[in-house]
Coordinates of C-alpha atoms in Angstrom, one line a residue:
M1 CA -17.9 -11.0 8.2
K2 CA -16.3 -11.7 11.6
S3 CA -17.8 -10.5 14.8
P4 CA -17.8 -11.5 18.5
F5 CA -20.1 -13.7 20.6
I6 CA -21.1 -17.3 21.9
N7 CA -21.2 -19.6 25.0
L8 CA -19.1 -22.8 24.6
S9 CA -17.8 -25.2 27.3
L10 CA -14.9 -27.3 26.1
L11 CA -13.2 -30.1 27.9
I12 CA -9.5 -30.8 27.5
L13 CA -7.0 -33.3 29.0
G14 CA -3.6 -31.9 28.4
L15 CA -2.4 -29.0 30.6
S16 CA -0.2 -28.0 27.6
L17 CA -3.3 -26.4 26.1
L18 CA -3.9 -24.1 29.1
L19 CA -1.5 -21.4 27.9
T20 CA -3.9 -18.7 26.8
S21 CA -4.1 -15.8 29.3
C22 CA -7.8 -15.2 28.6
R23 CA -8.8 -18.5 30.1
E24 CA -10.4 -18.6 33.5
E25 CA -9.7 -21.6 35.7
E26 CA -11.7 -23.3 38.4
S27 CA -11.9 -26.9 39.8
V28 CA -15.3 -28.5 40.1
L29 CA -16.6 -32.1 40.1
I30 CA -19.3 -32.5 37.4
E31 CA -20.6 -35.3 35.1
G32 CA -19.7 -34.3 31.5
P33 CA -22.3 -35.5 29.0
Q34 CA -20.2 -37.4 26.5
E35 CA -22.7 -36.9 23.6
E36 CA -21.8 -33.2 23.7
T37 CA -18.0 -33.7 23.6
L38 CA -16.2 -31.7 20.9
K39 CA -13.9 -34.1 19.1
A40 CA -10.7 -33.2 17.4
N41 CA -11.0 -33.3 13.5
S42 CA -14.8 -33.8 13.8
N43 CA -17.0 -32.1 11.2
V44 CA -18.4 -29.6 13.7
A45 CA -14.9 -28.8 15.0
N46 CA -13.7 -28.2 11.4
L47 CA -16.8 -26.0 10.8
L48 CA -16.1 -24.0 13.9
Q49 CA -12.5 -23.5 12.8
N50 CA -13.5 -22.4 9.3
T51 CA -15.9 -20.0 10.8
T52 CA -13.3 -18.5 13.1
S53 CA -10.4 -18.4 10.7
N54 CA -9.0 -15.0 9.7
D55 CA -11.0 -13.5 6.9
G56 CA -8.7 -11.8 4.4
S57 CA -11.2 -10.6 1.8
D58 CA -12.0 -7.1 3.1
D59 CA -8.7 -5.7 1.8
N60 CA -8.7 -7.5 -1.5
I61 CA -8.7 -4.2 -3.3
I62 CA -5.1 -3.9 -2.0
D63 CA -3.6 -7.4 -2.0
N64 CA -6.0 -9.3 -4.4
A65 CA -5.9 -12.2 -2.0
S66 CA -8.7 -13.6 0.2
C67 CA -6.5 -15.9 2.4
I68 CA -4.4 -13.1 3.9
S69 CA -5.1 -9.7 5.3
I70 CA -2.7 -6.7 5.7
E71 CA -2.3 -5.2 9.1
L72 CA -3.3 -1.6 9.2
P73 CA -2.0 1.1 8.8
V74 CA -0.5 0.6 5.4
T75 CA 0.6 3.2 2.9
V76 CA -0.3 2.7 -0.8
Q77 CA 0.3 4.8 -4.0
I78 CA -2.2 5.0 -6.8
D79 CA -1.1 6.8 -9.9
G80 CA 1.4 8.8 -7.8
L81 CA -1.2 9.7 -5.1
E82 CA -0.1 8.5 -1.7
I83 CA -2.9 7.2 0.7
V84 CA -2.4 6.1 4.3
V85 CA -5.0 3.3 4.9
D86 CA -5.6 3.2 8.6
D87 CA -9.3 2.3 8.6
P88 CA -11.4 -0.1 6.6
N89 CA -13.4 2.9 5.3
D90 CA -10.3 3.9 3.3
F91 CA -10.8 0.8 1.1
Q92 CA -13.8 2.7 -0.4
T93 CA -11.6 5.7 -1.1
I94 CA -9.3 3.4 -3.1
E95 CA -12.2 2.0 -5.1
D96 CA -13.6 5.5 -5.8
I97 CA -10.3 6.4 -7.4
F98 CA -10.3 3.3 -9.4
D99 CA -13.9 3.9 -10.6
E100 CA -13.4 7.6 -11.5
F101 CA -12.2 6.9 -15.0
D102 CA -12.7 3.9 -17.3
D103 CA -10.0 4.7 -19.8
D104 CA -7.0 4.8 -17.4
D105 CA -4.8 2.0 -16.0
D106 CA -4.9 2.4 -12.3
V107 CA -1.8 1.0 -10.6
L108 CA -1.6 0.5 -6.9
D109 CA 1.8 0.2 -5.2
I110 CA 2.2 -1.0 -1.6
I111 CA 4.9 0.8 0.4
F112 CA 6.9 -1.9 2.2
P113 CA 7.6 -3.2 4.8
I114 CA 4.1 -4.5 5.8
T115 CA 2.8 -7.2 8.1
I116 CA 0.3 -9.7 6.8
V117 CA -2.0 -12.0 8.8
L118 CA -2.5 -15.5 7.5
N119 CA -5.6 -17.6 7.7
D120 CA -4.5 -19.1 11.0
F121 CA -3.6 -15.7 12.5
T122 CA 0.1 -16.1 12.0
E123 CA 1.8 -12.7 11.4
V124 CA 4.5 -12.3 8.8
V125 CA 6.6 -9.2 8.0
I126 CA 6.9 -8.7 4.3
T127 CA 9.6 -6.5 2.8
G128 CA 8.8 -6.6 -0.9
M129 CA 6.4 -7.6 -3.6
D130 CA 8.2 -10.8 -4.4
S131 CA 7.8 -12.0 -0.8
L132 CA 4.2 -11.0 -0.8
E133 CA 3.4 -13.0 -4.0
V134 CA 4.8 -16.1 -2.3
F135 CA 1.7 -16.0 0.0
T136 CA -0.9 -14.5 -2.4
D137 CA -0.1 -17.1 -5.1
D138 CA -1.4 -19.7 -2.6
C139 CA -4.8 -18.0 -2.4
N140 CA -7.8 -19.0 -4.5
G141 CA -8.9 -16.6 -7.3
E142 CA -11.8 -14.2 -7.1
N143 CA -15.1 -15.8 -5.8
E144 CA -13.6 -19.3 -6.0
Y145 CA -14.7 -21.6 -3.2
D146 CA -12.6 -21.7 -0.1
D147 CA -12.9 -23.2 3.4
D148 CA -13.5 -19.9 5.2
I149 CA -17.1 -19.5 6.3
E150 CA -17.9 -15.8 6.1
C151 CA -21.7 -16.0 6.3
A152 CA -21.8 -16.7 10.0
D153 CA -20.3 -15.2 13.1
I154 CA -20.0 -16.7 16.6
K155 CA -21.3 -14.7 19.4
Y156 CA -18.7 -14.2 22.2
P157 CA -17.7 -14.8 24.9
V158 CA -17.4 -18.6 24.5
T159 CA -16.7 -20.8 27.4
A160 CA -15.4 -24.4 27.4
S161 CA -14.8 -27.0 30.1
L162 CA -11.9 -29.5 30.2
F163 CA -12.5 -32.9 31.8
N164 CA -10.2 -35.7 32.9
S165 CA -11.1 -39.4 32.4
N166 CA -13.0 -39.4 35.7
N167 CA -15.4 -36.7 34.5
E168 CA -13.7 -34.1 36.8
V169 CA -13.5 -30.6 35.5
I170 CA -9.8 -29.6 35.5
D171 CA -10.3 -26.2 33.7
T172 CA -13.0 -23.8 32.5
I173 CA -11.9 -21.7 29.5
T174 CA -13.3 -18.5 28.2
F175 CA -12.8 -17.3 24.6
S176 CA -13.5 -13.7 23.6
N177 CA -12.7 -13.6 19.9
D178 CA -12.2 -15.7 16.8
Q179 CA -8.4 -16.0 17.1
E180 CA -8.6 -17.6 20.6
L181 CA -11.2 -20.1 19.6
Y182 CA -9.5 -20.9 16.3
E183 CA -6.1 -21.6 18.0
F184 CA -7.8 -23.7 20.7
I185 CA -9.5 -26.0 18.2
D186 CA -6.3 -26.1 16.2
D187 CA -4.5 -27.5 19.3
L188 CA -7.2 -30.0 20.1
D189 CA -5.9 -33.5 20.6
E190 CA -7.8 -36.8 20.0
N191 CA -7.5 -37.6 23.7
D192 CA -8.9 -34.3 24.9
I193 CA -12.4 -34.2 26.4
V194 CA -14.1 -30.9 25.7
N195 CA -17.7 -30.1 26.6
I196 CA -19.7 -27.3 25.0
N197 CA -22.1 -25.1 27.0
F198 CA -25.3 -24.3 25.1
P199 CA -27.2 -22.4 23.9
I200 CA -24.8 -20.8 21.4
A201 CA -25.8 -17.8 19.3
I202 CA -24.7 -17.6 15.7
I203 CA -25.1 -14.2 13.9
L204 CA -26.0 -14.9 10.3
F205 CA -25.2 -12.8 7.2
D206 CA -28.5 -11.0 7.2
G207 CA -28.1 -9.9 10.9
T208 CA -30.5 -12.5 12.3
E209 CA -29.4 -14.9 15.1
A210 CA -29.7 -18.6 15.2
Q211 CA -29.6 -20.5 18.5
A212 CA -27.9 -23.9 18.8
S213 CA -28.9 -25.9 21.8
N214 CA -26.5 -28.9 21.1
L215 CA -23.6 -29.9 18.8
Q216 CA -25.9 -31.3 16.1
M217 CA -27.8 -28.0 15.8
L218 CA -24.6 -26.1 15.8
E219 CA -23.2 -28.3 13.0
T220 CA -26.4 -27.9 11.0
I221 CA -26.4 -24.1 11.3
L222 CA -22.8 -23.8 10.2
E223 CA -23.3 -26.2 7.3
D224 CA -26.2 -24.2 6.1
A225 CA -24.3 -20.9 6.4
R226 CA -21.4 -22.2 4.3
D227 CA -23.2 -21.4 1.1
D228 CA -25.9 -19.0 2.3
C229 CA -24.3 -15.7 0.9
D230 CA -21.7 -14.3 -1.5
E231 CA -18.5 -14.5 0.4
D232 CA -17.3 -11.2 -1.0
D233 CA -14.0 -12.6 -2.3
D234 CA -13.9 -10.1 -5.1
N235 CA -11.0 -7.8 -5.6
D236 CA -13.1 -4.6 -5.5
Y237 CA -14.5 -3.4 -2.2
N238 CA -17.8 -3.8 -0.4
D239 CA -19.2 -6.3 -2.8
D240 CA -20.7 -3.7 -5.1
D241 CA -20.1 -5.5 -8.3
C242 CA -23.7 -6.7 -8.4
D243 CA -23.1 -10.4 -7.9
N244 CA -26.4 -10.4 -6.0
C245 CA -28.2 -7.6 -7.8
T246 CA -31.8 -8.2 -9.0
T247 CA -34.1 -6.3 -11.3
D248 CA -36.5 -5.9 -8.4
Q249 CA -33.8 -4.3 -6.3
L250 CA -32.9 -1.9 -9.2
S251 CA -36.5 -1.0 -9.8
D252 CA -37.1 -0.4 -6.1
V253 CA -34.2 2.1 -6.0
L254 CA -35.0 3.9 -9.2
V255 CA -38.7 4.3 -8.4
A256 CA -38.5 5.0 -4.7
C257 CA -36.0 7.8 -5.2
S258 CA -36.9 10.8 -7.3
D259 CA -35.1 13.6 -9.2
W260 CA -32.1 11.6 -10.4
G261 CA -29.4 13.7 -11.9
V262 CA -26.7 12.8 -14.4
D263 CA -23.4 12.5 -12.5
K264 CA -21.6 10.8 -15.4
L265 CA -22.3 10.3 -19.1
E266 CA -19.6 9.2 -21.5
R267 CA -20.3 8.1 -25.1
N268 CA -17.7 7.4 -27.7
D269 CA -14.9 8.9 -25.5
Q270 CA -16.8 12.1 -25.0
D271 CA -17.9 13.4 -21.6
L272 CA -21.4 14.7 -22.0
E273 CA -22.7 15.1 -18.4
D274 CA -22.3 18.9 -18.4
L275 CA -25.0 19.0 -21.1
Y276 CA -27.6 17.6 -18.7
L277 CA -26.8 19.4 -15.4
A278 CA -30.3 21.0 -15.4
Y279 CA -32.2 17.7 -16.0
Q280 CA -34.0 15.6 -13.4
F281 CA -34.9 12.0 -14.3
N282 CA -37.9 10.2 -12.7
F283 CA -38.6 6.5 -13.2
A284 CA -42.1 5.0 -12.8
N285 CA -43.3 1.5 -12.0
D286 CA -45.0 1.2 -15.3
G287 CA -41.8 1.4 -17.3
T288 CA -42.1 5.1 -18.2
L289 CA -39.7 7.9 -17.3
T290 CA -39.4 11.6 -17.7
A291 CA -36.4 13.9 -18.1
E292 CA -37.2 17.5 -17.1
S293 CA -35.3 20.8 -17.0
D294 CA -36.5 24.3 -16.4
T295 CA -37.5 24.6 -20.1
D296 CA -38.0 21.1 -21.5
M297 CA -39.7 17.8 -20.6
F298 CA -39.1 14.6 -22.5
S299 CA -40.8 11.3 -22.0
G300 CA -39.4 7.8 -22.5
T301 CA -39.3 4.2 -21.4
W302 CA -37.1 1.9 -19.4
E303 CA -37.0 -1.8 -18.8
T304 CA -34.7 -4.3 -17.1
D305 CA -33.9 -8.0 -17.5
G306 CA -31.4 -10.5 -16.2
S307 CA -29.8 -11.0 -12.8
G308 CA -26.5 -10.5 -10.9
N309 CA -23.8 -9.1 -13.1
N310 CA -25.8 -9.6 -16.3
I311 CA -28.7 -7.2 -15.7
S312 CA -29.5 -5.2 -18.8
V313 CA -31.2 -1.7 -18.6
I314 CA -32.8 -0.5 -21.8
I315 CA -33.4 3.2 -21.9
N316 CA -35.3 4.9 -24.8
I317 CA -35.9 8.7 -24.7
P318 CA -36.7 9.7 -28.4
N319 CA -35.5 13.2 -28.0
L320 CA -32.4 12.5 -25.9
S321 CA -30.5 10.0 -27.9
D322 CA -27.4 10.2 -25.7
F323 CA -29.1 8.0 -23.2
N324 CA -30.6 5.4 -25.6
A325 CA -28.9 2.1 -25.4
T326 CA -29.0 -1.4 -23.8
W327 CA -26.8 -0.7 -20.7
N328 CA -25.4 -3.2 -18.3
L329 CA -25.9 -2.6 -14.6
H330 CA -22.5 -2.2 -13.0
E331 CA -23.3 -1.0 -9.5
I332 CA -26.0 0.1 -7.0
D333 CA -24.3 2.3 -4.4
Q334 CA -26.3 3.7 -1.5
N335 CA -25.3 5.5 1.7
A336 CA -26.9 7.8 4.2
S337 CA -27.0 10.9 1.9
E338 CA -27.2 9.7 -1.7
S339 CA -27.7 6.9 -4.1
D340 CA -25.9 6.0 -7.3
V341 CA -26.9 3.7 -10.2
D342 CA -23.9 3.0 -12.4
L343 CA -24.5 1.6 -16.0
R344 CA -21.9 0.5 -18.5
M345 CA -21.8 -0.4 -22.2
G346 CA -18.3 -1.2 -23.3
D347 CA -16.3 2.0 -22.7
D348 CA -19.5 4.1 -22.4
R349 CA -20.8 5.0 -19.0
L350 CA -23.9 6.4 -17.5
R351 CA -24.3 7.2 -13.8
F352 CA -27.5 8.5 -12.2
R353 CA -27.2 10.1 -8.7
T354 CA -29.8 11.5 -6.2
T355 CA -29.9 12.8 -2.7
C356 CA -31.7 9.7 -1.5
N357 CA -30.6 7.1 0.9
N358 CA -31.0 3.4 1.5
N359 CA -34.6 3.3 2.5
G360 CA -35.9 5.5 -0.3
G361 CA -37.1 9.1 -0.2
N362 CA -35.2 12.3 -0.7
D363 CA -33.8 14.9 1.6
N364 CA -33.1 12.5 4.4
T365 CA -36.7 11.2 4.6
G366 CA -35.1 7.7 4.5
I367 CA -32.2 6.5 6.7
D368 CA -29.3 4.2 6.7
D369 CA -29.6 2.6 10.1
S370 CA -27.3 -0.5 9.5
A371 CA -24.5 0.5 11.8
L372 CA -26.8 1.3 14.7
V373 CA -28.8 -1.9 14.2
Q374 CA -25.7 -4.0 14.0
E375 CA -24.2 -2.7 17.2
L376 CA -27.5 -2.3 19.1
T377 CA -28.6 -5.9 18.5
T378 CA -25.2 -7.4 19.5
G379 CA -24.5 -8.1 23.1
D380 CA -25.3 -6.4 26.4
W381 CA -25.7 -2.6 27.0
Y382 CA -25.8 -0.6 30.2
I383 CA -27.1 3.0 30.7
T384 CA -24.1 5.0 31.9
N385 CA -25.7 8.4 31.6
Y386 CA -29.2 9.7 31.7
F387 CA -29.5 13.4 32.2
D388 CA -32.8 15.3 32.4
D389 CA -32.0 18.6 34.1
V390 CA -30.2 16.6 36.7
D391 CA -28.2 13.3 36.6
E392 CA -30.6 10.4 37.0
T393 CA -28.2 7.7 35.9
A394 CA -28.4 5.8 39.2
S395 CA -32.0 4.9 38.4
F396 CA -30.7 2.4 35.9
S397 CA -27.8 0.9 37.7
S398 CA -27.5 -2.9 37.6
L399 CA -29.9 -3.1 34.5
V400 CA -28.7 -5.0 31.5
F401 CA -30.4 -4.0 28.2
N402 CA -30.7 -6.4 25.2
F403 CA -32.1 -5.5 21.8
A404 CA -33.3 -8.2 19.4
T405 CA -33.4 -7.9 15.6
D406 CA -37.3 -8.3 15.6
G407 CA -37.7 -4.9 17.4
T408 CA -38.2 -6.3 20.9
A409 CA -36.0 -5.4 23.9
T410 CA -35.5 -6.4 27.5
A411 CA -34.1 -4.7 30.6
N412 CA -33.0 -7.3 33.1
G413 CA -32.3 -6.5 36.7
V414 CA -32.1 -8.6 39.9
G415 CA -35.2 -10.8 39.8
M416 CA -37.0 -8.7 37.2
T417 CA -37.4 -8.4 33.4
T418 CA -39.0 -5.4 31.7
N419 CA -40.0 -5.9 28.1
G420 CA -39.9 -3.1 25.6
T421 CA -39.7 -2.3 21.9
W422 CA -37.3 -0.3 19.6
S423 CA -37.3 1.1 16.1
T424 CA -35.4 3.6 14.0
S425 CA -36.5 6.5 11.8
A426 CA -35.2 9.8 10.4
G427 CA -34.2 12.1 13.3
D428 CA -35.2 15.7 14.0
E429 CA -31.7 17.1 14.4
T430 CA -29.7 14.1 13.1
L431 CA -30.1 11.8 10.2
L432 CA -31.2 8.9 12.5
E433 CA -33.2 8.5 15.6
L434 CA -33.8 5.5 18.0
N435 CA -37.4 5.1 19.2
L436 CA -37.6 3.4 22.6
N437 CA -40.6 2.2 24.6
F438 CA -40.3 0.2 27.8
G439 CA -43.7 1.1 29.2
L440 CA -44.9 3.7 31.8
T441 CA -43.5 2.1 34.9
P442 CA -40.7 4.3 36.5
P443 CA -37.9 4.6 35.8
F444 CA -38.5 3.2 32.3
D445 CA -41.2 5.8 31.4
V446 CA -38.5 8.4 30.9
L447 CA -36.9 6.3 28.1
E448 CA -40.1 6.5 25.9
E449 CA -38.8 9.1 23.4
D450 CA -37.6 9.4 19.8
W451 CA -33.9 9.9 20.6
D452 CA -31.6 11.6 18.0
V453 CA -28.5 9.5 17.5
L454 CA -25.3 11.4 18.2
E455 CA -22.7 8.6 18.1
V456 CA -22.6 4.8 17.4
T457 CA -19.5 2.6 17.9
N458 CA -19.0 -0.9 19.2
E459 CA -18.5 0.5 22.7
I460 CA -21.0 3.4 23.0
I461 CA -24.4 4.7 21.7
R462 CA -25.1 8.3 22.6
L463 CA -28.5 9.8 22.2
K464 CA -30.3 13.1 22.9
D465 CA -33.8 14.4 22.9
I466 CA -35.2 17.9 22.8
S467 CA -38.4 18.2 24.8
G468 CA -41.4 19.3 22.9
G469 CA -42.7 21.0 26.0
D470 CA -40.1 23.2 27.6
G471 CA -37.4 22.7 25.0
T472 CA -34.8 21.3 27.4
T473 CA -32.4 18.7 26.2
D474 CA -32.2 15.2 27.7
F475 CA -29.2 12.9 27.1
L476 CA -29.0 9.1 27.2
T477 CA -25.9 6.9 26.8
F478 CA -25.6 3.2 26.5
E479 CA -22.2 1.6 26.9
R480 CA -20.7 -1.9 27.0
N481 CA -18.8 -1.0 30.3
P482 CA -21.3 -0.4 33.1
A483 CA -18.7 1.4 35.1
S484 CA -18.0 4.1 32.5
N485 CA -19.3 7.6 32.8
G486 CA -21.3 8.1 29.6
N487 CA -18.5 9.6 27.6
G488 CA -16.8 6.4 26.5
G489 CA -14.6 6.4 29.6
S490 CA -13.2 9.9 29.1
D491 CA -14.4 12.8 31.3
L492 CA -14.8 15.9 29.3
S493 CA -14.0 18.4 32.0
S494 CA -10.8 16.5 33.1
V495 CA -9.7 16.1 29.5
L496 CA -10.2 19.7 28.5
V497 CA -8.0 21.2 31.3
D498 CA -5.2 18.7 30.7
G499 CA -2.9 20.4 28.1
S500 CA -3.4 22.7 25.2
W501 CA -5.5 22.3 22.1
T502 CA -5.6 23.2 18.4
V503 CA -8.6 23.4 16.0
S504 CA -8.0 20.4 13.7
S505 CA -11.4 20.8 11.9
Y506 CA -14.2 23.4 11.8
L507 CA -17.0 22.8 9.3
E508 CA -19.8 25.4 9.1
D509 CA -22.8 23.9 7.3
G510 CA -20.3 21.7 5.4
N511 CA -18.0 24.5 4.5
D512 CA -14.4 23.9 5.7
Q513 CA -13.2 27.0 7.6
T514 CA -10.4 25.2 9.5
N515 CA -7.7 27.5 8.0
D516 CA -9.2 30.5 9.8
Y517 CA -7.9 28.9 13.0
E518 CA -4.4 27.9 12.0
G519 CA -1.8 28.9 14.6
F520 CA -4.3 29.2 17.5
T521 CA -3.5 27.4 20.7
I522 CA -6.4 27.0 23.1
V523 CA -6.1 26.4 26.8
F524 CA -9.0 25.6 29.1
D525 CA -8.6 26.4 32.8
A526 CA -10.4 24.6 35.7
D527 CA -12.0 27.9 36.8
G528 CA -14.1 28.1 33.6
S529 CA -11.9 30.5 31.7
V530 CA -10.4 29.8 28.3
T531 CA -7.7 31.5 26.2
A532 CA -7.0 31.4 22.5
T533 CA -3.5 32.5 21.5
N534 CA -2.1 33.2 18.0
G535 CA 0.3 36.1 18.8
S536 CA -2.5 37.9 20.6
I537 CA -4.7 36.5 23.4
T538 CA -8.5 36.2 23.3
N539 CA -10.2 35.4 26.6
G540 CA -13.4 33.5 26.9
T541 CA -15.4 31.2 29.1
W542 CA -16.4 27.5 28.9
S543 CA -18.6 25.2 30.9
A544 CA -19.5 21.5 30.7
Q545 CA -23.2 20.9 31.2
N546 CA -25.8 18.1 31.1
G547 CA -23.6 15.4 32.4
D548 CA -20.6 16.5 30.2
N549 CA -22.8 16.0 27.1
K550 CA -22.8 19.7 26.3
L551 CA -19.9 22.2 26.0
V552 CA -20.9 25.9 26.2
L553 CA -18.3 28.3 24.7
D554 CA -18.2 32.1 24.6
F555 CA -15.3 34.1 23.1
G556 CA -17.2 37.3 22.9
V557 CA -17.2 39.3 19.6
T558 CA -13.6 38.6 18.6
I559 CA -13.4 37.3 15.0
P560 CA -13.1 34.4 14.0
L561 CA -13.5 32.9 17.5
D562 CA -17.0 34.3 17.8
E563 CA -18.0 31.5 15.5
F564 CA -17.5 29.1 18.4
N565 CA -20.0 30.9 20.7
D566 CA -22.6 28.2 21.1
D567 CA -24.0 25.3 23.1
W568 CA -22.2 22.3 21.5
D569 CA -23.3 18.7 21.7
V570 CA -20.3 16.5 22.7
I571 CA -20.1 13.8 20.1
A572 CA -16.9 12.0 21.2
V573 CA -14.3 12.5 23.9
S574 CA -10.8 10.9 24.1
D575 CA -7.6 11.9 25.8
T576 CA -6.4 13.5 22.6
Q577 CA -9.5 14.7 20.7
I578 CA -12.9 16.2 21.3
E579 CA -15.6 16.3 18.6
L580 CA -18.5 18.7 18.9
R581 CA -21.6 19.3 16.9
D582 CA -24.2 22.1 16.8
V583 CA -27.5 22.0 14.8
S584 CA -28.9 25.5 14.3
G585 CA -32.4 26.0 15.8
G586 CA -33.1 28.5 13.1
N587 CA -32.2 27.1 9.7
G588 CA -31.2 23.5 10.7
T589 CA -27.6 23.8 9.4
T590 CA -25.0 21.7 11.2
D591 CA -21.6 22.8 12.4
T592 CA -18.8 20.5 13.4
L593 CA -15.8 21.4 15.6
I594 CA -12.9 19.2 16.5
F595 CA -10.2 20.0 19.0
T596 CA -7.0 18.0 19.0
K597 CA -4.4 18.0 21.8
Q598 CA -1.0 19.4 21.0

């Protein structure tokens, strides 16, 4: 867990420390309170350095070492299958392969050379496994204590002031990430005078923020965070080995979600799941359960005991003996579209699966809002696009929006603050919606909607709402950069006409039909015409509407290009790729289209 944020003012004497390009300099006379001086090798300085050191645990499934990380992309081979890991999400792909079978020996080979990043952010090029083991052998084992504090993140930017012995500020320094702050503290000398600006915000492991108003409070917060959560130093991925599982958590998942199916059942080296494809299992709070198919219904009981990795699950269904055993809970895995409960007993395995997500309920009645909440409640946001028939973005210029984890929000302008609230729920056209309310005072009254979430990244949150009155579509975009244009800095119309494009992906209601468009080259002209060529030429039209948040395509009746005839929501725009989505107004199916520049 390492993320940006904080406000620190450090004082330093030696000009030798003023080498970092990110530091901003100014000369001022000011009395520096000595009680707030950050001393080299002090406990609070060490805690700060341990909090900002490079966390190497995320990629343990590749290198089995928590004190180093491998710089992505990296290529690995698993049982002859080659995987290019260029995103942390690919760690889950590796674990899925490892977990597929229990009776095979999964071997992961790293394709060298690679670059590793040490705890102090030093980068080292590694050319072979022997060289890598020189570094990994110095790391502690799985879940063993280490100095790295992973349960707290400092909120950036952090500022620091450097004083001389006459209490004159000789430099003001700004840090924007962990590495810059770590290296500064590492270079801190006993004679340096560094003053910290408070308050400082610390993001804790549960997403809440703690505010430190002085060095003592900062020290206390970081001390408390040292042992507040599992540091995820396991060699699997995403901490799903149930170190922190509880019987209450398991019960909540099993009872809240219904119609569990048997995704995996192996007893005595025999795969039996195909025998139970027609069965749906439902668990009740009173310890009873039912297993029902189109023709049969059986009743049984279930109970749990223990904690962490030692939770037993006793299942007894008199007429279905294949399930009857005292199982060990191996994993609870939940995402936006399904939930898994994985049970083990020696080499035997039972895995239940349902189309139910993190908050309970089936068929998307629950939601996984963790990514949105994490980004929304971190840092400042600006409205860079509001389109309601016409572009009304200017109404929100110079306003800074902040969203707190308790569901409150503020919009701060020159000499004014408007309070509001926010919440999340299942969306109308998307899995997730963001509900905003800043009151009825213009221009904030137009924000009071249940906005469907189109895109969430660290830099941009894109929303849309279909009016319940006239059926028109409004678009709202928050970005970190107030000078952007609502499309993450890339203008759709300008990007489209710059070069030629191919169809890199077309999914119609989840069915991959990309191959139908192999060999097509698509060129958009500034006059609104478009041509698709694959030996013959198909002419069509295009237009960017609603502040470049909608792309309207029409290729006439020519197959297969007629599939593209629609009003597409623009999900993401870059200089090399455009992602579009359309939700059918009839049956609610979702189509996704991605153009990639040649």
